Short mmCIF file of C-alpha atoms and ligand atoms in Angstrom, two decimals:
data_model
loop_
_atom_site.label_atom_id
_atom_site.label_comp_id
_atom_site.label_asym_id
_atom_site.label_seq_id
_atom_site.Cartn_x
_atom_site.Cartn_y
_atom_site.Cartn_z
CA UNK V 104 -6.58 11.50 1.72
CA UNK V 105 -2.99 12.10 0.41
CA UNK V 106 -2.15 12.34 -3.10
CA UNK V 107 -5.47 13.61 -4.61
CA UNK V 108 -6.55 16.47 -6.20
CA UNK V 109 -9.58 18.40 -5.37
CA UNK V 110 -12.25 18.55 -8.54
CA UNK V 111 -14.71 20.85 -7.10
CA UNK V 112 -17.90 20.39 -5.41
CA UNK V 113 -21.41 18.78 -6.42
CA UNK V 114 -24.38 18.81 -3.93
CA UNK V 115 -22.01 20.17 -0.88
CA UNK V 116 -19.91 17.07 -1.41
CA UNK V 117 -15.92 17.89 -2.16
CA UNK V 118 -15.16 15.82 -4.76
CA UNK V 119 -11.51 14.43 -5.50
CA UNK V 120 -9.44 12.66 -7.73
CA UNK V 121 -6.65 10.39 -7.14
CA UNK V 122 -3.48 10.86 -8.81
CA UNK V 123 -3.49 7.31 -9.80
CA UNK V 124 -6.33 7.61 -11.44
CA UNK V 125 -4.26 9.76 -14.22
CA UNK V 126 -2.21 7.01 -14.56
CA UNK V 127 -4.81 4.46 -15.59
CA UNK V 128 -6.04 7.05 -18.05
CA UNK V 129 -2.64 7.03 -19.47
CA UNK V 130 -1.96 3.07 -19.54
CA UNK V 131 -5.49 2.66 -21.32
CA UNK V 132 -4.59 5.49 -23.50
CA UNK V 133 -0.70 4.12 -24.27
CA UNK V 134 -1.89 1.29 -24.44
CA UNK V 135 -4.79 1.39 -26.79
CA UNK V 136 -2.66 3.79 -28.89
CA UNK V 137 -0.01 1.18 -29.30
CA UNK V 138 -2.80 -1.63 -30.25
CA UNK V 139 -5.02 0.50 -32.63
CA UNK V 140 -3.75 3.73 -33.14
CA UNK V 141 -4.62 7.56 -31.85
CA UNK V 142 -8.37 7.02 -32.13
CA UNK V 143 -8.84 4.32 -30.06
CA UNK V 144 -6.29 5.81 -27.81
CA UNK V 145 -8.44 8.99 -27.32
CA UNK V 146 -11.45 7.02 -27.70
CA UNK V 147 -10.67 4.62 -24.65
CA UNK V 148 -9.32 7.03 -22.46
CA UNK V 149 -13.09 9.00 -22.78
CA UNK V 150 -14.57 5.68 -22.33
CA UNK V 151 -12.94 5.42 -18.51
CA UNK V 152 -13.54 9.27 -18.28
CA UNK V 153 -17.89 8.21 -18.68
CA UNK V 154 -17.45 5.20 -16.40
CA UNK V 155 -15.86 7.43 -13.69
CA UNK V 156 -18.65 9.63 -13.95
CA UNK V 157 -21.28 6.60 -13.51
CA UNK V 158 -19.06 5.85 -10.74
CA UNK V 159 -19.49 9.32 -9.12
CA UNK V 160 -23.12 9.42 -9.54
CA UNK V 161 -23.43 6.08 -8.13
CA UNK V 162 -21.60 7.28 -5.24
CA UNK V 163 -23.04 10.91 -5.17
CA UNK V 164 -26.56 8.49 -4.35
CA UNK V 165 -25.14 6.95 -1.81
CA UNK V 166 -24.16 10.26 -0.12
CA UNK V 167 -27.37 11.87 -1.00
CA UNK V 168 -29.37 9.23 0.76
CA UNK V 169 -27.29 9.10 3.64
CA UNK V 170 -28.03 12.88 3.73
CA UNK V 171 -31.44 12.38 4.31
CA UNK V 172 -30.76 9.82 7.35
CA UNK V 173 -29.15 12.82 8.88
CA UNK V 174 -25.28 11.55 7.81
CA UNK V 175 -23.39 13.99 6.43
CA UNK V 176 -20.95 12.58 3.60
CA UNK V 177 -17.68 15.00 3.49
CA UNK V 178 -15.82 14.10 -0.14
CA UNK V 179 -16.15 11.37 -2.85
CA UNK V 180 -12.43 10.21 -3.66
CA UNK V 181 -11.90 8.89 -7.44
CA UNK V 182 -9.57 6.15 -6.80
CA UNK V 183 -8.41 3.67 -9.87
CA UNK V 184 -10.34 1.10 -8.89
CA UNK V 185 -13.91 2.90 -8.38
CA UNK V 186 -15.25 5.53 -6.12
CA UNK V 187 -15.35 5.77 -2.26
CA UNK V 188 -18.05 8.35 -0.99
CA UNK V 189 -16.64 9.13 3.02
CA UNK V 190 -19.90 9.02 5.15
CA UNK V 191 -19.31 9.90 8.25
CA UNK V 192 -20.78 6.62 9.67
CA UNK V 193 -23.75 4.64 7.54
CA UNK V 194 -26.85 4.37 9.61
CA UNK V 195 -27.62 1.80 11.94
CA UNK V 196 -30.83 0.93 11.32
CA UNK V 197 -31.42 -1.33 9.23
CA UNK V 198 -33.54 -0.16 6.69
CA UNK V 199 -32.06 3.34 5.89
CA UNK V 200 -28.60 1.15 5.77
CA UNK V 201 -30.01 -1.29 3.10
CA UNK V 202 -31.19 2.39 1.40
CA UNK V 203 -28.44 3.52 1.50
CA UNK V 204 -26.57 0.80 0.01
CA UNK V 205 -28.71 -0.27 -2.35
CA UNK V 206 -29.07 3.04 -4.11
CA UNK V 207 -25.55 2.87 -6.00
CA UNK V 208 -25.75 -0.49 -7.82
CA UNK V 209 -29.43 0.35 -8.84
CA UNK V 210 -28.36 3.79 -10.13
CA UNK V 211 -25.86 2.09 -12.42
CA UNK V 212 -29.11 -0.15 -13.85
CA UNK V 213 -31.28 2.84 -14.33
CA UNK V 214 -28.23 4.33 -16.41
CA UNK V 215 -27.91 0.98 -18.58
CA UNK V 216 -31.78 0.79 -18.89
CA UNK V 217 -31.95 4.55 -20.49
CA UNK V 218 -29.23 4.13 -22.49
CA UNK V 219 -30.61 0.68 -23.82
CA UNK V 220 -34.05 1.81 -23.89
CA UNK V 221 -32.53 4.87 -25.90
CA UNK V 222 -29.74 3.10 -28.59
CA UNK V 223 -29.20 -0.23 -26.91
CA UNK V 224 -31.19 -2.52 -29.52
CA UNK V 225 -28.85 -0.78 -32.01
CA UNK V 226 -25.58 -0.65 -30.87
CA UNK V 227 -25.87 -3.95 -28.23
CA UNK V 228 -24.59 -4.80 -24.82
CA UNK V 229 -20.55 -5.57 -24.66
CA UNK V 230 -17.20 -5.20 -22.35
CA UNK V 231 -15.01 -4.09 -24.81
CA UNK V 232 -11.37 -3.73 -24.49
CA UNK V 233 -10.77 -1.03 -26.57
CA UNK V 234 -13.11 1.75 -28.15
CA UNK V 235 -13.04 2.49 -31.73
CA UNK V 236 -16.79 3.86 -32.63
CA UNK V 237 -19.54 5.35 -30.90
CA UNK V 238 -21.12 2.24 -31.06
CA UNK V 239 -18.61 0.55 -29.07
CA UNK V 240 -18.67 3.34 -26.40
CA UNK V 241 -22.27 3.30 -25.75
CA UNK V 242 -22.62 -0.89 -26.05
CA UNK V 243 -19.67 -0.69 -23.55
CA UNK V 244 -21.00 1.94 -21.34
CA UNK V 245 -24.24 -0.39 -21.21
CA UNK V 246 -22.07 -3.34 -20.43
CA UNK V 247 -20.37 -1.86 -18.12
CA UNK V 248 -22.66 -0.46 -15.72
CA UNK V 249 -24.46 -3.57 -15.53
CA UNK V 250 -21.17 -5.14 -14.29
CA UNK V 251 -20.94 -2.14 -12.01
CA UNK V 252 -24.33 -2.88 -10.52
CA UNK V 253 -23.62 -6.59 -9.90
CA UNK V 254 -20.04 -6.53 -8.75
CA UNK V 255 -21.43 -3.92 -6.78
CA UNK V 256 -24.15 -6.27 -5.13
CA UNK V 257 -21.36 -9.75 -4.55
CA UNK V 258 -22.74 -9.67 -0.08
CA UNK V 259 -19.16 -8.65 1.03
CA UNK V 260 -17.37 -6.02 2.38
CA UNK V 261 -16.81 -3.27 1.01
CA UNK V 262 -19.45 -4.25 -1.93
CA UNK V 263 -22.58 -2.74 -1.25
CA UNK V 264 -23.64 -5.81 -1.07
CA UNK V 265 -21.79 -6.54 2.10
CA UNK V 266 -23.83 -3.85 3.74
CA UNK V 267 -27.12 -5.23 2.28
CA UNK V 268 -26.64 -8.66 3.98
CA UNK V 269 -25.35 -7.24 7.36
CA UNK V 270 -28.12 -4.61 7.04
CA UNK V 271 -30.65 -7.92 6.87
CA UNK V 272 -29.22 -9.99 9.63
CA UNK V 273 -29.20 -7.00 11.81
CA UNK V 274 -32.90 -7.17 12.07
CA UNK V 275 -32.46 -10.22 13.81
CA UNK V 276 -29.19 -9.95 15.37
CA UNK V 277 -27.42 -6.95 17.02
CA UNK V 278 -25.04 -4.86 15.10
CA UNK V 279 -21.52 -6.52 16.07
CA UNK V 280 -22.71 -10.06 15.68
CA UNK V 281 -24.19 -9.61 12.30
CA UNK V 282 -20.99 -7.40 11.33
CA UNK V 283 -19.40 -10.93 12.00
CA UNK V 284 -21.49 -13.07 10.32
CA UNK V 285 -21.82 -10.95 7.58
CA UNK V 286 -17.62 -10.69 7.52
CA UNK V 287 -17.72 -14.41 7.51
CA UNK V 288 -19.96 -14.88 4.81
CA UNK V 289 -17.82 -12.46 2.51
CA UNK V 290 -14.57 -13.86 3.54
CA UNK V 291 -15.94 -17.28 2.19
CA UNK V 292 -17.09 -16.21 -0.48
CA UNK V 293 -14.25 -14.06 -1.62
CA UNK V 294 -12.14 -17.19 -0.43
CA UNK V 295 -14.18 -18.85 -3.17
CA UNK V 296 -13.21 -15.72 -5.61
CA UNK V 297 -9.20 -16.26 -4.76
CA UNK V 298 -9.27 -19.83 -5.79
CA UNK V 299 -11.89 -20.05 -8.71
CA UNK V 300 -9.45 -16.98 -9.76
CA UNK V 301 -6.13 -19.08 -9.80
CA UNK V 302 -7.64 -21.86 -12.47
CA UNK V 303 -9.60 -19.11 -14.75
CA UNK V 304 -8.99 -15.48 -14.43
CA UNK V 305 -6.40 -13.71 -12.26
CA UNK V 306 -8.32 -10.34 -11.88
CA UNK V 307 -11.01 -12.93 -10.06
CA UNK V 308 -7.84 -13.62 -7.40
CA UNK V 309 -7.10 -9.63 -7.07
CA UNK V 310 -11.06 -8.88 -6.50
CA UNK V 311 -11.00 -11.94 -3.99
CA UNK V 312 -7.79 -10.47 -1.91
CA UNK V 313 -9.55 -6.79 -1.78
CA UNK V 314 -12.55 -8.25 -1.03
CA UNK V 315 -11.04 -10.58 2.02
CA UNK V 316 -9.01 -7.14 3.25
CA UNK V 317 -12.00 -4.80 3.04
CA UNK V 318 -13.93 -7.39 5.34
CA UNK V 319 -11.84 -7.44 8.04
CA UNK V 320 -10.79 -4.00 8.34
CA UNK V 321 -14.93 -3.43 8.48
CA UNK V 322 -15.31 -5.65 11.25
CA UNK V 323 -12.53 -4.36 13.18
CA UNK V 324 -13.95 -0.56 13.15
CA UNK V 325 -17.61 -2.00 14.13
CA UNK V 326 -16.04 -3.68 17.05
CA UNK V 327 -14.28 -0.97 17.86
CA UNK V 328 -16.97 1.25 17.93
CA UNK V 329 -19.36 -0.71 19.39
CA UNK V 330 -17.31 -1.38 22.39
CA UNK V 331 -16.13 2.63 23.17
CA UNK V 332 -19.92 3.95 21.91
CA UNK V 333 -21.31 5.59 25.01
CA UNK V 334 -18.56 4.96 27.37
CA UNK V 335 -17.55 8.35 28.97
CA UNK V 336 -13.97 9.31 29.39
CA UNK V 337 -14.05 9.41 32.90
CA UNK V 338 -14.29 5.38 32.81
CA UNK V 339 -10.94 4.99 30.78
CA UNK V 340 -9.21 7.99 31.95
CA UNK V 341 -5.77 8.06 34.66
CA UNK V 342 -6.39 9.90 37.41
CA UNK V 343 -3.55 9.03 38.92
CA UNK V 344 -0.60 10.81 37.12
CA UNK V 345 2.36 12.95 37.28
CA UNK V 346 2.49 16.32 35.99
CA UNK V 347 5.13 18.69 34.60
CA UNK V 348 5.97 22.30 35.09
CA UNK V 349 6.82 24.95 31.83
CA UNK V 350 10.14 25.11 33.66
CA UNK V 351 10.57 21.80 34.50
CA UNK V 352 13.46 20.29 32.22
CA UNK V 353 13.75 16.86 29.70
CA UNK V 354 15.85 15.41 32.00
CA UNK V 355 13.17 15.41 34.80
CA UNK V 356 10.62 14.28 32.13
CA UNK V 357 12.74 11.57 31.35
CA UNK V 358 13.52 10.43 34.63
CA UNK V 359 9.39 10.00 35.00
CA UNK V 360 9.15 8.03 31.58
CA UNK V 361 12.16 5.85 32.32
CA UNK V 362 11.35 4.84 35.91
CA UNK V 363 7.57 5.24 35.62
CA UNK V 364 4.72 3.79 33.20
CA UNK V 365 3.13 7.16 32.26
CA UNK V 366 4.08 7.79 28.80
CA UNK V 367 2.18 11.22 28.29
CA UNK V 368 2.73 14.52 30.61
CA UNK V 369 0.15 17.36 31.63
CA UNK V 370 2.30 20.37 31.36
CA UNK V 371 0.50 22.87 34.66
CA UNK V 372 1.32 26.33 34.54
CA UNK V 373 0.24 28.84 36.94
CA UNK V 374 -2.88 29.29 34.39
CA UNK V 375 -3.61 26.01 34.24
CA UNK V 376 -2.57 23.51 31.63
CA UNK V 377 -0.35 24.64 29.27
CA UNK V 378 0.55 21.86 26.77
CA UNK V 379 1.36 18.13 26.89
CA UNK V 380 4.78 16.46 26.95
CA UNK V 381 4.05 13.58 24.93
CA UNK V 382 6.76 9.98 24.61
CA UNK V 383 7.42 10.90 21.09
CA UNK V 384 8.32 14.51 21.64
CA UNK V 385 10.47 13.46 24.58
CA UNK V 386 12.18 10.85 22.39
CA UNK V 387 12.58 13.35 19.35
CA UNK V 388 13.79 16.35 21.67
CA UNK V 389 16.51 14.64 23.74
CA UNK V 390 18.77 13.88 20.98
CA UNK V 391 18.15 17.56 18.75
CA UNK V 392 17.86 19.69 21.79
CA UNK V 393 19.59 18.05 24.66
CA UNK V 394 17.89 17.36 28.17
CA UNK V 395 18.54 20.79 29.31
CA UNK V 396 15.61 22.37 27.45
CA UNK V 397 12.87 23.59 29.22
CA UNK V 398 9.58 21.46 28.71
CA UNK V 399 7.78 24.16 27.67
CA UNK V 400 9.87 24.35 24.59
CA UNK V 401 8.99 21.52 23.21
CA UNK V 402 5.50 20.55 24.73
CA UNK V 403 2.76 20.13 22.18
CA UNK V 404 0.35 23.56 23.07
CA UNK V 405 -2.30 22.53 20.29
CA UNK V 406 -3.82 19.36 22.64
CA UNK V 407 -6.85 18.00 22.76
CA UNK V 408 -9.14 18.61 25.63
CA UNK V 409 -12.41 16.35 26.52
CA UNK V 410 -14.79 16.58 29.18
CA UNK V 411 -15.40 13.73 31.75
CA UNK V 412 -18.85 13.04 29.53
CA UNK V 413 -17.15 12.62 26.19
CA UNK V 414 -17.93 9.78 24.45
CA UNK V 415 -14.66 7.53 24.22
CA UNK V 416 -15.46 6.27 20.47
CA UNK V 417 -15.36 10.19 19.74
CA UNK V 418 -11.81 10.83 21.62
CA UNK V 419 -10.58 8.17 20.05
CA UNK V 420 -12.17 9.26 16.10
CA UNK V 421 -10.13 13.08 17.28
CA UNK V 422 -6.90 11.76 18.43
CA UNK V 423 -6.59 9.34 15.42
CA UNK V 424 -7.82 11.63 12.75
CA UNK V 425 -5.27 14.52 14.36
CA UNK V 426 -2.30 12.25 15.04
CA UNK V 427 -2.01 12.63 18.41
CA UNK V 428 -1.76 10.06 21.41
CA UNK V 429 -3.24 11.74 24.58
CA UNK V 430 -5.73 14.15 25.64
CA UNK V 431 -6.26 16.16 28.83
CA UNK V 432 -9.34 15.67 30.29
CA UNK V 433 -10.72 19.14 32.44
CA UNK V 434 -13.69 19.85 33.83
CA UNK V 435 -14.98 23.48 34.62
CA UNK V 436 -11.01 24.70 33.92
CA UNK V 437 -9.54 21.89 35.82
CA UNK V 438 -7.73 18.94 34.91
CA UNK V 439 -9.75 16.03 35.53
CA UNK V 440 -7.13 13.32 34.44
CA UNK V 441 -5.06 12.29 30.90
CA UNK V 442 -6.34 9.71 28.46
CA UNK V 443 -3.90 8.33 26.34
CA UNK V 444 -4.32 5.36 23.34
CA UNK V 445 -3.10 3.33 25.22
CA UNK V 446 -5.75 3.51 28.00
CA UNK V 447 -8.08 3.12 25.38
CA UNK V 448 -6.21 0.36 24.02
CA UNK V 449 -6.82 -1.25 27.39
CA UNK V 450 -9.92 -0.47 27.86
CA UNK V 451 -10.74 -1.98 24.74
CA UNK V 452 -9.41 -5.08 25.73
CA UNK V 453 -11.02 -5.30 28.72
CA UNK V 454 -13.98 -4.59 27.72
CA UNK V 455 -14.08 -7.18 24.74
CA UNK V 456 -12.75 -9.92 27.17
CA UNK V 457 -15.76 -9.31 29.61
CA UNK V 458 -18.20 -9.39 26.51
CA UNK V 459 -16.12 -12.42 25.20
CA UNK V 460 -15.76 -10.76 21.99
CA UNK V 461 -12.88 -11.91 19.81
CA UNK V 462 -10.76 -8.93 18.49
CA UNK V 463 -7.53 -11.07 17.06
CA UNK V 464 -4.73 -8.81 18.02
CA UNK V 465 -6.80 -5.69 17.12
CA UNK V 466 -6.19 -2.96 19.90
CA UNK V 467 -2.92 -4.16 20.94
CA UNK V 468 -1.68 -2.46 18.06
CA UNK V 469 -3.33 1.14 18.51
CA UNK V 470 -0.39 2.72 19.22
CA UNK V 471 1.99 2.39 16.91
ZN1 ZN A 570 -21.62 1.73 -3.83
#
C-alpha cells in the first residue's frame, strides 16, 4: 500500500500507518485548538490516538484468529477511516469465517465493558466532540467502542457484519451465490443508509456510498475467484503463438503485433527463454529507442513462469500483484505456451457465461 509508513511489528503482523491518518490527527487537533484552546487540542488528538489503538486490536483479532484457520494475515494498514487487517483470503467455511469476523466488533465490547465495569458508572457513556477532562476521554472511549462494535456488525460489505451474514447463508448456499445475496442485502440496506442520510445526517450518506462500493468490489473478487479456483493453466493458456529471437528487431515485433492478435512475445534464445516482449514495452520502446533495437534490449528478463498445473486464480493473484500482463508457461525447461490477462480475461467470460453467472462488465476490463 502506497503512502504509509511502517510502525513496527506486533504478533508477526507489519503494522502501518497511513499518511492520512496524520492529517486527521491534525484537523481534530487544529480544530479543537481553535474551538477550546491547547488542552482540548492535545487532549482530542490523544483521544483518536486510543481509538486507533482499539482499532488495531480489533483488527490484530481478526488476524490472530485467521492465524489459527491456517491464514496468514501480512500487515494491518491504519487508514483515516479505521483499520484494514490484509488476510490473505478469510476462510471458507463457514464457521471459522463467522470467527473470524465476529471477533473484532466483540473485542471492542469487551474493551467498553472493562472500562465501564472499571470507571464507567462514574464518568458515563458519551460521543463527545471534543475532549477536555479525563472524564470525557474515558466516557468517550466507552462510547465509542460501542459504536465501533455496532457499525462494525451493520450485514454489509466490508462491515464485519457483511461477512457474518454471507458466512450464514453459505451453510445453505454455495459460496458465490450467498456472496450475491449477501451483496444484495448490503447494497439495500446501505441504499437505505444514502437516503435516510440526505434528510438527517450527511455522514449517514458517506457510510452508505462506502458501504455500496465495498459490496461490489467483494463480490467481484469472489466471482473471480471462484470461477479461475482449480482451473490449471494449461486450460487458458495459447499454444499457438509466435516467438521472438534476442536478435530479432522491434520492427519484426511490430510487424507480428500489428498484423497479428498476439499481444505478448516469448523471447527463445539458444538456452531457452530468455525474456518476454510484452505490448507495452513494444509501444514504450519504438518511440525512445527506434525499431532498430534488438529485442533483447528491451525484453522484460524478470517474467513470470508457471507450470501447466498452476492454478489460474494464483497466476492471475502473481501477475496482478507484480504488474505484469503475461507469463510463460514451461514444463521440464520447455515452453509449454504464454498466458496473458487477456486469456484469462476470456476465459473468465466464458466460463461465467456457461455457469450463467452475471459479472456486469467485470473481466472485460482486466487489462487496462
Ligand atoms: Zn473488523
Amino acid at each position: 500500500m502506497k503512502w504509509s509508513i511502517s510502525a513496527g511489528r506486533i504478533f508477526g503482523i507489519n503494522l502501518r500507518i497511513h499518511l492520512t491518518f496524520f492529517l486527521l490527527l491534525l484537523f481534530v487537533f487544529a480544530s479543537a485548538y481553535s474551538e477550546r484552546g491547547f488542552n482540548a487540542g492535545v487532549m482530542s488528538a490523544l483521544f483518536i490516538c486510543a481509538i486507533f489503538a482499539c482499532v488495531v486490536i480489533h483488527e490484530v483479532g481478526h488476524s490472530l484468529i485467521a492465524r489459527r484457520f491456517g491464514k496468514e494475515a501480512k500487515s494491518i494498514t491504519l487508514l483515516p477511516i479505521g483499520g484494514m487487517a490484509t488476510v490473505e483470503e478469510m476462510p471458507k467455511k463457514p464457521a471459522q469465517e463467522i470467527a473470524v469476523a465476529l471477533i473484532g466488533p466483540m473485542i471492542n465490547l469487551v474493551i467498553a465493558g472493562v472500562l465501564y465495569v472499571l470507571v464507567g458508572r462514574e464518568t458515563g457513556v458519551s460521543i463527545p466532540i471534543y475532549i477536555e477532562s479525563g472524564r470525557a476521554f474515558v466516557s468517550g472511549l466507552i462510547g465509542v467502542n460501542i459504536m465501533l462494535a455496532i457499525f462494525n456488525l451493520i450485514p454489509a460489505f466490508p462491515m464485519d457484519g457483511g461477512r457474518v451474514l454471507r458466512a450464514i447463508l453459505a451453510i445453505k448456499l454455495n459460496y458465490v451465490r450467498a456472496t450475491s445475496l449477501a451483496v444484495s442485502i448490503g447494497q439495500a440496506i446501505s441504499v437505505f443508509f444514502i437516503f435516510f442520510g440526505l434528510v438527517s445526517n450527511w455522514w449517514l450518506t458517506l457510510i452508505g456510498v462506502f458501504l455500496y462500493l465495498g459490496a461490489s468490489s467483494e463480490k467481484q473478487q469472489v466471482i473471480l475467484q471462484s470461477l479461475l479456483a482449480e482451473v490449471p493453466v494449461s486450460e487458458a493458456m495459447t499454444t499457438e503463438y509466435i516467438s521472438l529471437r534476442p536478435n530479432d528487431l522491434l520492427v519484426n515485433a511490430l510487424e507480428h503485433f500489428h498484423h497479428g492478435s498476439q499481444q505478448d512475445f516469448p523471447v527463445i534464445g539458444d538456452a531457452g527463454v530468455e525474456g518476454v516482449l510484452t505490448r507495452d514495452r513494444i509501444l514504450a520502446s519504438i518511440h525512445t529507442r527506434g525499431v532498430d533495437t534488438p529485442v533483447s534490449e528491451v525484453m522484460d528478463r524478470s517474467f513470470i513462469a508457471v507450470s501447466p498445473n498452476t492454478g489460474l486464480d494464483e497466476v492471475y493473484k502473481q501477475l496482478m500483484s507484480n504488474q505484469k500482463t503475461a507469463a510463460v508457461v514451461m514444463e521440464n525447461g520447455r515452453l509449454k505456451g504464454m498466458l496473458c490477462l487477456d486469456g484469462i480475461s476470456r476465459y473468465f467470460m466464458i466460463r461465467a457465461a456457461l455457469k450463467g453467472v452475471d459479472t456486469g462488465n467485470f473481466g472485460a476490463g482486466m487489462r487496462i
